[in-house]
Short mmCIF file of N, CA, C and O in Angstrom, two decimals:
data_model
loop_
_atom_site.label_atom_id
_atom_site.label_comp_id
_atom_site.label_asym_id
_atom_site.label_seq_id
_atom_site.Cartn_x
_atom_site.Cartn_y
_atom_site.Cartn_z
N MET A 1 -103.50 7.26 -6.36
CA MET A 1 -102.35 6.78 -5.02
C MET A 1 -101.72 8.25 -4.64
O MET A 1 -100.88 8.61 -5.72
N THR A 2 -101.34 8.81 -3.98
CA THR A 2 -100.38 9.70 -3.16
C THR A 2 -99.20 9.38 -2.99
O THR A 2 -99.14 8.23 -2.13
N ARG A 3 -98.16 10.35 -3.52
CA ARG A 3 -96.68 9.95 -3.15
C ARG A 3 -96.83 10.67 -1.86
O ARG A 3 -97.16 11.41 -1.86
N VAL A 4 -96.21 10.06 -1.15
CA VAL A 4 -95.37 10.94 0.29
C VAL A 4 -93.76 11.28 0.07
O VAL A 4 -93.34 9.85 0.00
N ARG A 5 -93.45 12.21 0.33
CA ARG A 5 -91.91 12.61 0.06
C ARG A 5 -91.19 12.12 1.69
O ARG A 5 -92.04 12.32 2.64
N ALA A 6 -90.03 11.95 1.43
CA ALA A 6 -89.11 12.16 2.78
C ALA A 6 -89.13 13.05 3.73
O ALA A 6 -89.44 12.61 4.88
N SER A 7 -89.16 14.00 3.02
CA SER A 7 -89.39 15.34 3.75
C SER A 7 -90.84 15.46 4.49
O SER A 7 -90.95 15.91 5.39
N GLU A 8 -92.00 15.04 3.58
CA GLU A 8 -93.36 14.68 4.62
C GLU A 8 -93.50 13.59 5.59
O GLU A 8 -93.94 14.39 6.84
N VAL A 9 -92.83 12.92 5.48
CA VAL A 9 -92.58 11.86 6.88
C VAL A 9 -91.67 12.40 7.55
O VAL A 9 -92.22 12.55 8.62
N ALA A 10 -90.88 13.19 7.71
CA ALA A 10 -89.43 13.73 8.81
C ALA A 10 -90.63 14.99 9.49
O ALA A 10 -90.73 15.54 10.49
N SER A 11 -91.47 15.77 8.48
CA SER A 11 -92.44 17.09 8.95
C SER A 11 -93.52 16.13 9.73
O SER A 11 -93.74 16.91 10.84
N TYR A 12 -94.06 14.83 9.34
CA TYR A 12 -95.05 14.69 9.82
C TYR A 12 -94.68 14.35 11.80
O TYR A 12 -95.00 14.20 12.60
N ALA A 13 -93.26 13.65 11.33
CA ALA A 13 -92.73 12.93 12.84
C ALA A 13 -92.43 13.94 13.78
O ALA A 13 -92.32 13.84 14.85
N PHE A 14 -91.79 15.14 13.37
CA PHE A 14 -91.74 15.93 13.77
C PHE A 14 -92.92 17.11 14.65
O PHE A 14 -92.78 17.09 15.99
N CYS A 15 -94.22 17.11 13.60
CA CYS A 15 -95.31 17.98 14.10
C CYS A 15 -96.30 17.09 13.37
O CYS A 15 -96.73 17.25 12.13
N ALA A 16 -97.19 16.24 13.43
CA ALA A 16 -98.15 15.75 12.95
C ALA A 16 -99.20 17.28 12.11
O ALA A 16 -100.01 17.44 11.12
N ARG A 17 -99.59 17.97 12.96
CA ARG A 17 -100.01 19.17 12.73
C ARG A 17 -99.67 19.65 12.19
O ARG A 17 -100.46 20.56 10.75
N ALA A 18 -98.61 20.40 11.96
CA ALA A 18 -97.81 21.21 11.25
C ALA A 18 -97.92 20.79 9.69
O ALA A 18 -98.09 21.12 8.54
N TRP A 19 -97.75 19.16 9.45
CA TRP A 19 -98.13 18.14 8.43
C TRP A 19 -99.35 18.68 8.00
O TRP A 19 -99.71 18.93 6.83
N ALA A 20 -100.13 18.12 8.63
CA ALA A 20 -101.69 18.31 8.14
C ALA A 20 -102.13 19.66 7.87
O ALA A 20 -102.79 19.82 6.61
N TYR A 21 -101.93 20.77 8.57
CA TYR A 21 -102.09 22.40 7.72
C TYR A 21 -100.83 22.15 6.60
O TYR A 21 -101.74 22.67 5.14
N ALA A 22 -100.08 22.00 6.15
CA ALA A 22 -98.86 22.07 5.05
C ALA A 22 -100.04 21.33 3.59
O ALA A 22 -99.96 21.55 2.72
N ARG A 23 -100.16 20.07 3.99
CA ARG A 23 -101.02 19.35 3.17
C ARG A 23 -102.26 20.33 2.72
O ARG A 23 -103.00 19.99 2.05
N GLN A 24 -103.17 20.68 3.61
CA GLN A 24 -104.47 21.71 3.63
C GLN A 24 -103.99 22.90 2.91
O GLN A 24 -105.06 23.86 2.22
N GLY A 25 -102.62 23.38 2.63
CA GLY A 25 -102.31 24.25 1.60
C GLY A 25 -102.18 25.65 2.59
O GLY A 25 -102.03 26.72 2.41
N VAL A 26 -102.46 25.01 4.18
CA VAL A 26 -102.44 26.77 5.15
C VAL A 26 -100.59 27.01 5.38
O VAL A 26 -99.79 26.45 5.06
N PRO A 27 -100.51 28.57 4.66
CA PRO A 27 -99.49 28.95 4.72
C PRO A 27 -98.71 28.51 6.39
O PRO A 27 -99.11 28.76 7.25
N SER A 28 -97.11 28.21 6.02
CA SER A 28 -96.44 28.56 7.12
C SER A 28 -96.28 30.27 7.78
O SER A 28 -96.16 30.67 7.15
N GLU A 29 -96.15 30.01 9.44
CA GLU A 29 -95.75 31.13 9.88
C GLU A 29 -94.33 31.59 9.70
O GLU A 29 -93.69 32.78 10.01
N ASN A 30 -93.65 30.75 9.76
CA ASN A 30 -92.26 30.84 9.55
C ASN A 30 -91.17 30.47 8.28
O ASN A 30 -90.27 30.22 7.97
N GLU A 31 -92.08 31.70 6.98
CA GLU A 31 -91.48 31.35 5.74
C GLU A 31 -90.16 31.99 5.78
O GLU A 31 -89.48 31.28 5.27
N PRO A 32 -89.56 33.38 6.05
CA PRO A 32 -88.48 33.43 6.44
C PRO A 32 -87.14 32.68 6.73
O PRO A 32 -86.64 32.42 6.00
N ALA A 33 -87.81 32.09 7.59
CA ALA A 33 -86.68 30.98 8.19
C ALA A 33 -86.58 30.01 7.34
O ALA A 33 -85.64 29.25 7.02
N LEU A 34 -87.68 29.19 6.55
CA LEU A 34 -87.81 28.20 5.54
C LEU A 34 -86.92 28.41 4.13
O LEU A 34 -86.60 27.62 3.75
N ASP A 35 -87.32 29.60 4.00
CA ASP A 35 -86.83 30.18 2.47
C ASP A 35 -84.83 30.45 2.83
O ASP A 35 -84.24 30.02 2.08
N ALA A 36 -84.69 30.80 4.41
CA ALA A 36 -83.44 30.84 4.61
C ALA A 36 -82.34 29.40 4.97
O ALA A 36 -81.66 29.35 4.54
N GLY A 37 -83.20 28.60 5.57
CA GLY A 37 -82.77 27.29 5.29
C GLY A 37 -83.08 26.81 3.93
O GLY A 37 -81.40 26.03 3.82
N THR A 38 -83.55 26.80 3.05
CA THR A 38 -83.02 26.38 1.88
C THR A 38 -82.21 26.59 0.60
O THR A 38 -81.57 26.59 0.26
N ALA A 39 -81.65 28.19 0.98
CA ALA A 39 -80.76 28.82 0.67
C ALA A 39 -79.87 28.37 0.98
O ALA A 39 -78.58 27.98 0.18
N TRP A 40 -79.33 27.88 2.66
CA TRP A 40 -78.52 27.40 2.92
C TRP A 40 -78.24 26.01 2.48
O TRP A 40 -77.08 26.00 2.12
N HIS A 41 -78.89 25.68 2.49
CA HIS A 41 -78.99 24.02 1.70
C HIS A 41 -78.79 24.39 0.32
O HIS A 41 -77.75 23.37 -0.18
N ARG A 42 -79.03 25.35 -0.26
CA ARG A 42 -78.79 25.40 -1.56
C ARG A 42 -77.16 25.84 -1.90
O ARG A 42 -76.35 24.75 -2.87
N ARG A 43 -76.94 26.25 -1.08
CA ARG A 43 -75.78 27.17 -1.07
C ARG A 43 -74.12 26.07 -0.89
O ARG A 43 -73.41 25.50 -1.60
N HIS A 44 -74.74 24.93 -0.06
CA HIS A 44 -74.31 23.88 0.96
C HIS A 44 -73.72 22.93 -0.53
O HIS A 44 -72.81 22.43 -0.59
N GLY A 45 -74.83 22.53 -1.03
CA GLY A 45 -74.66 21.40 -2.12
C GLY A 45 -73.96 21.81 -3.08
O GLY A 45 -73.32 21.18 -3.39
N ARG A 46 -73.81 23.37 -3.48
CA ARG A 46 -72.76 23.66 -4.50
C ARG A 46 -71.18 23.60 -4.02
O ARG A 46 -70.19 23.10 -4.55
N ARG A 47 -71.34 23.66 -2.52
CA ARG A 47 -69.73 23.59 -1.95
C ARG A 47 -69.52 22.49 -2.20
O ARG A 47 -68.45 21.29 -2.39
N VAL A 48 -70.36 21.40 -1.73
CA VAL A 48 -70.20 20.20 -2.00
C VAL A 48 -69.56 19.35 -2.76
O VAL A 48 -68.72 18.90 -3.28
N LEU A 49 -70.48 19.88 -3.83
CA LEU A 49 -70.16 19.64 -5.52
C LEU A 49 -68.81 19.97 -5.69
O LEU A 49 -67.92 19.55 -6.29
N ARG A 50 -68.32 21.34 -5.58
CA ARG A 50 -67.33 22.20 -6.13
C ARG A 50 -66.33 21.25 -5.42
O ARG A 50 -65.01 20.87 -6.27
N ALA A 51 -66.24 20.68 -4.29
CA ALA A 51 -65.27 19.83 -3.38
C ALA A 51 -65.09 19.02 -4.24
O ALA A 51 -63.89 18.18 -4.34
N GLY A 52 -66.25 18.35 -4.00
CA GLY A 52 -65.58 16.67 -5.21
C GLY A 52 -65.41 17.23 -6.38
O GLY A 52 -64.27 15.86 -7.03
N CYS A 53 -65.49 17.52 -7.22
CA CYS A 53 -65.10 18.17 -8.86
C CYS A 53 -63.48 18.76 -8.24
O CYS A 53 -62.41 17.79 -9.11
N LEU A 54 -62.88 19.19 -7.12
CA LEU A 54 -61.84 19.59 -6.90
C LEU A 54 -60.93 18.44 -6.44
O LEU A 54 -60.03 18.06 -6.74
N ARG A 55 -61.11 17.49 -5.95
CA ARG A 55 -60.76 16.26 -4.91
C ARG A 55 -60.85 15.44 -6.74
O ARG A 55 -59.38 14.78 -6.72
N LEU A 56 -60.99 14.81 -7.67
CA LEU A 56 -61.08 14.57 -8.81
C LEU A 56 -60.08 15.33 -9.68
O LEU A 56 -59.07 14.71 -10.16
N VAL A 57 -59.82 16.32 -9.52
CA VAL A 57 -58.78 17.06 -10.23
C VAL A 57 -57.28 16.81 -9.62
O VAL A 57 -56.51 16.50 -10.16
N GLY A 58 -57.74 17.20 -8.26
CA GLY A 58 -56.33 16.61 -7.83
C GLY A 58 -56.06 15.26 -7.82
O GLY A 58 -54.63 14.82 -7.93
N TYR A 59 -56.91 14.21 -7.97
CA TYR A 59 -56.64 12.89 -8.18
C TYR A 59 -56.16 13.09 -9.48
O TYR A 59 -55.15 11.84 -9.67
N ALA A 60 -56.57 13.42 -9.95
CA ALA A 60 -55.76 13.50 -11.54
C ALA A 60 -54.80 14.19 -11.82
O ALA A 60 -53.41 13.80 -12.55
N LEU A 61 -54.42 14.88 -11.15
CA LEU A 61 -53.06 15.77 -10.87
C LEU A 61 -51.89 14.80 -10.38
O LEU A 61 -50.81 14.69 -10.85
N ILE A 62 -52.52 14.00 -9.59
CA ILE A 62 -51.72 13.04 -8.77
C ILE A 62 -51.28 12.03 -9.82
O ILE A 62 -49.87 11.53 -9.93
N LEU A 63 -52.06 11.43 -10.31
CA LEU A 63 -51.99 10.10 -11.32
C LEU A 63 -51.59 10.53 -12.58
O LEU A 63 -50.14 10.11 -12.99
N SER A 64 -51.14 11.72 -12.96
CA SER A 64 -50.52 12.37 -14.03
C SER A 64 -49.16 12.76 -13.49
O SER A 64 -48.03 12.46 -14.44
N ALA A 65 -49.01 13.00 -12.48
CA ALA A 65 -46.99 13.16 -11.57
C ALA A 65 -46.66 11.90 -11.68
O ALA A 65 -45.83 11.63 -12.51
N LEU A 66 -47.27 10.97 -11.28
CA LEU A 66 -47.21 9.76 -10.98
C LEU A 66 -46.36 8.41 -12.46
O LEU A 66 -45.64 8.15 -12.72
N VAL A 67 -47.48 9.02 -13.35
CA VAL A 67 -46.96 8.40 -14.86
C VAL A 67 -46.01 9.07 -15.39
O VAL A 67 -45.31 8.61 -16.42
N GLY A 68 -45.98 10.62 -15.17
CA GLY A 68 -44.78 11.22 -15.43
C GLY A 68 -43.31 10.67 -14.93
O GLY A 68 -42.38 10.64 -15.79
N THR A 69 -43.17 10.31 -13.75
CA THR A 69 -42.22 10.28 -13.02
C THR A 69 -41.66 8.67 -13.67
O THR A 69 -40.66 8.54 -13.52
N ALA A 70 -42.73 8.19 -13.59
CA ALA A 70 -42.56 6.56 -14.03
C ALA A 70 -41.58 6.54 -15.64
O ALA A 70 -40.73 5.90 -15.93
N ALA A 71 -42.59 7.41 -16.39
CA ALA A 71 -42.34 7.77 -17.94
C ALA A 71 -40.56 8.18 -17.99
O ALA A 71 -39.53 7.66 -18.64
N TYR A 72 -40.23 9.49 -17.18
CA TYR A 72 -39.04 9.87 -17.10
C TYR A 72 -37.58 8.94 -16.39
O TYR A 72 -36.66 8.73 -16.87
N LEU A 73 -38.00 8.48 -15.26
CA LEU A 73 -37.47 6.94 -14.77
C LEU A 73 -36.81 5.89 -16.00
O LEU A 73 -35.65 5.55 -15.65
N THR A 74 -38.23 5.70 -16.22
CA THR A 74 -37.87 4.52 -17.50
C THR A 74 -37.03 4.79 -18.43
O THR A 74 -36.41 4.20 -18.74
N ARG A 75 -37.16 6.19 -19.23
CA ARG A 75 -36.26 6.69 -20.14
C ARG A 75 -34.95 6.80 -19.45
O ARG A 75 -34.05 6.60 -20.12
N ALA A 76 -34.66 7.34 -18.41
CA ALA A 76 -33.31 7.12 -18.00
C ALA A 76 -32.70 6.07 -17.41
O ALA A 76 -31.38 6.60 -17.90
N ALA A 77 -33.38 5.10 -16.65
CA ALA A 77 -32.96 3.77 -17.08
C ALA A 77 -32.56 3.20 -18.51
O ALA A 77 -31.32 2.37 -18.22
N VAL A 78 -33.28 3.18 -19.37
CA VAL A 78 -33.05 2.37 -21.04
C VAL A 78 -32.17 3.34 -21.50
O VAL A 78 -31.36 2.93 -21.87
N GLY A 79 -32.16 4.51 -21.16
CA GLY A 79 -31.21 5.58 -22.57
C GLY A 79 -30.22 6.40 -21.75
O GLY A 79 -29.51 7.12 -22.22
#
């Protein structure tokens, strides 16, 4: 049984002939554009991951500031 990837389904939906050529191993005529698109998506993926990590760091800093403020106010009220 042959597995079909989602990208193959998209390729087939866009152009069935191009999909069939790719399945037969015929090289694409626009390899530079495909390589550029792959590089762009790789860079974009790294940026999205970095943004998610920075968001988590931001939430951690906000949480620590809230805990620190609560501790300070509790000490000030008690003693």
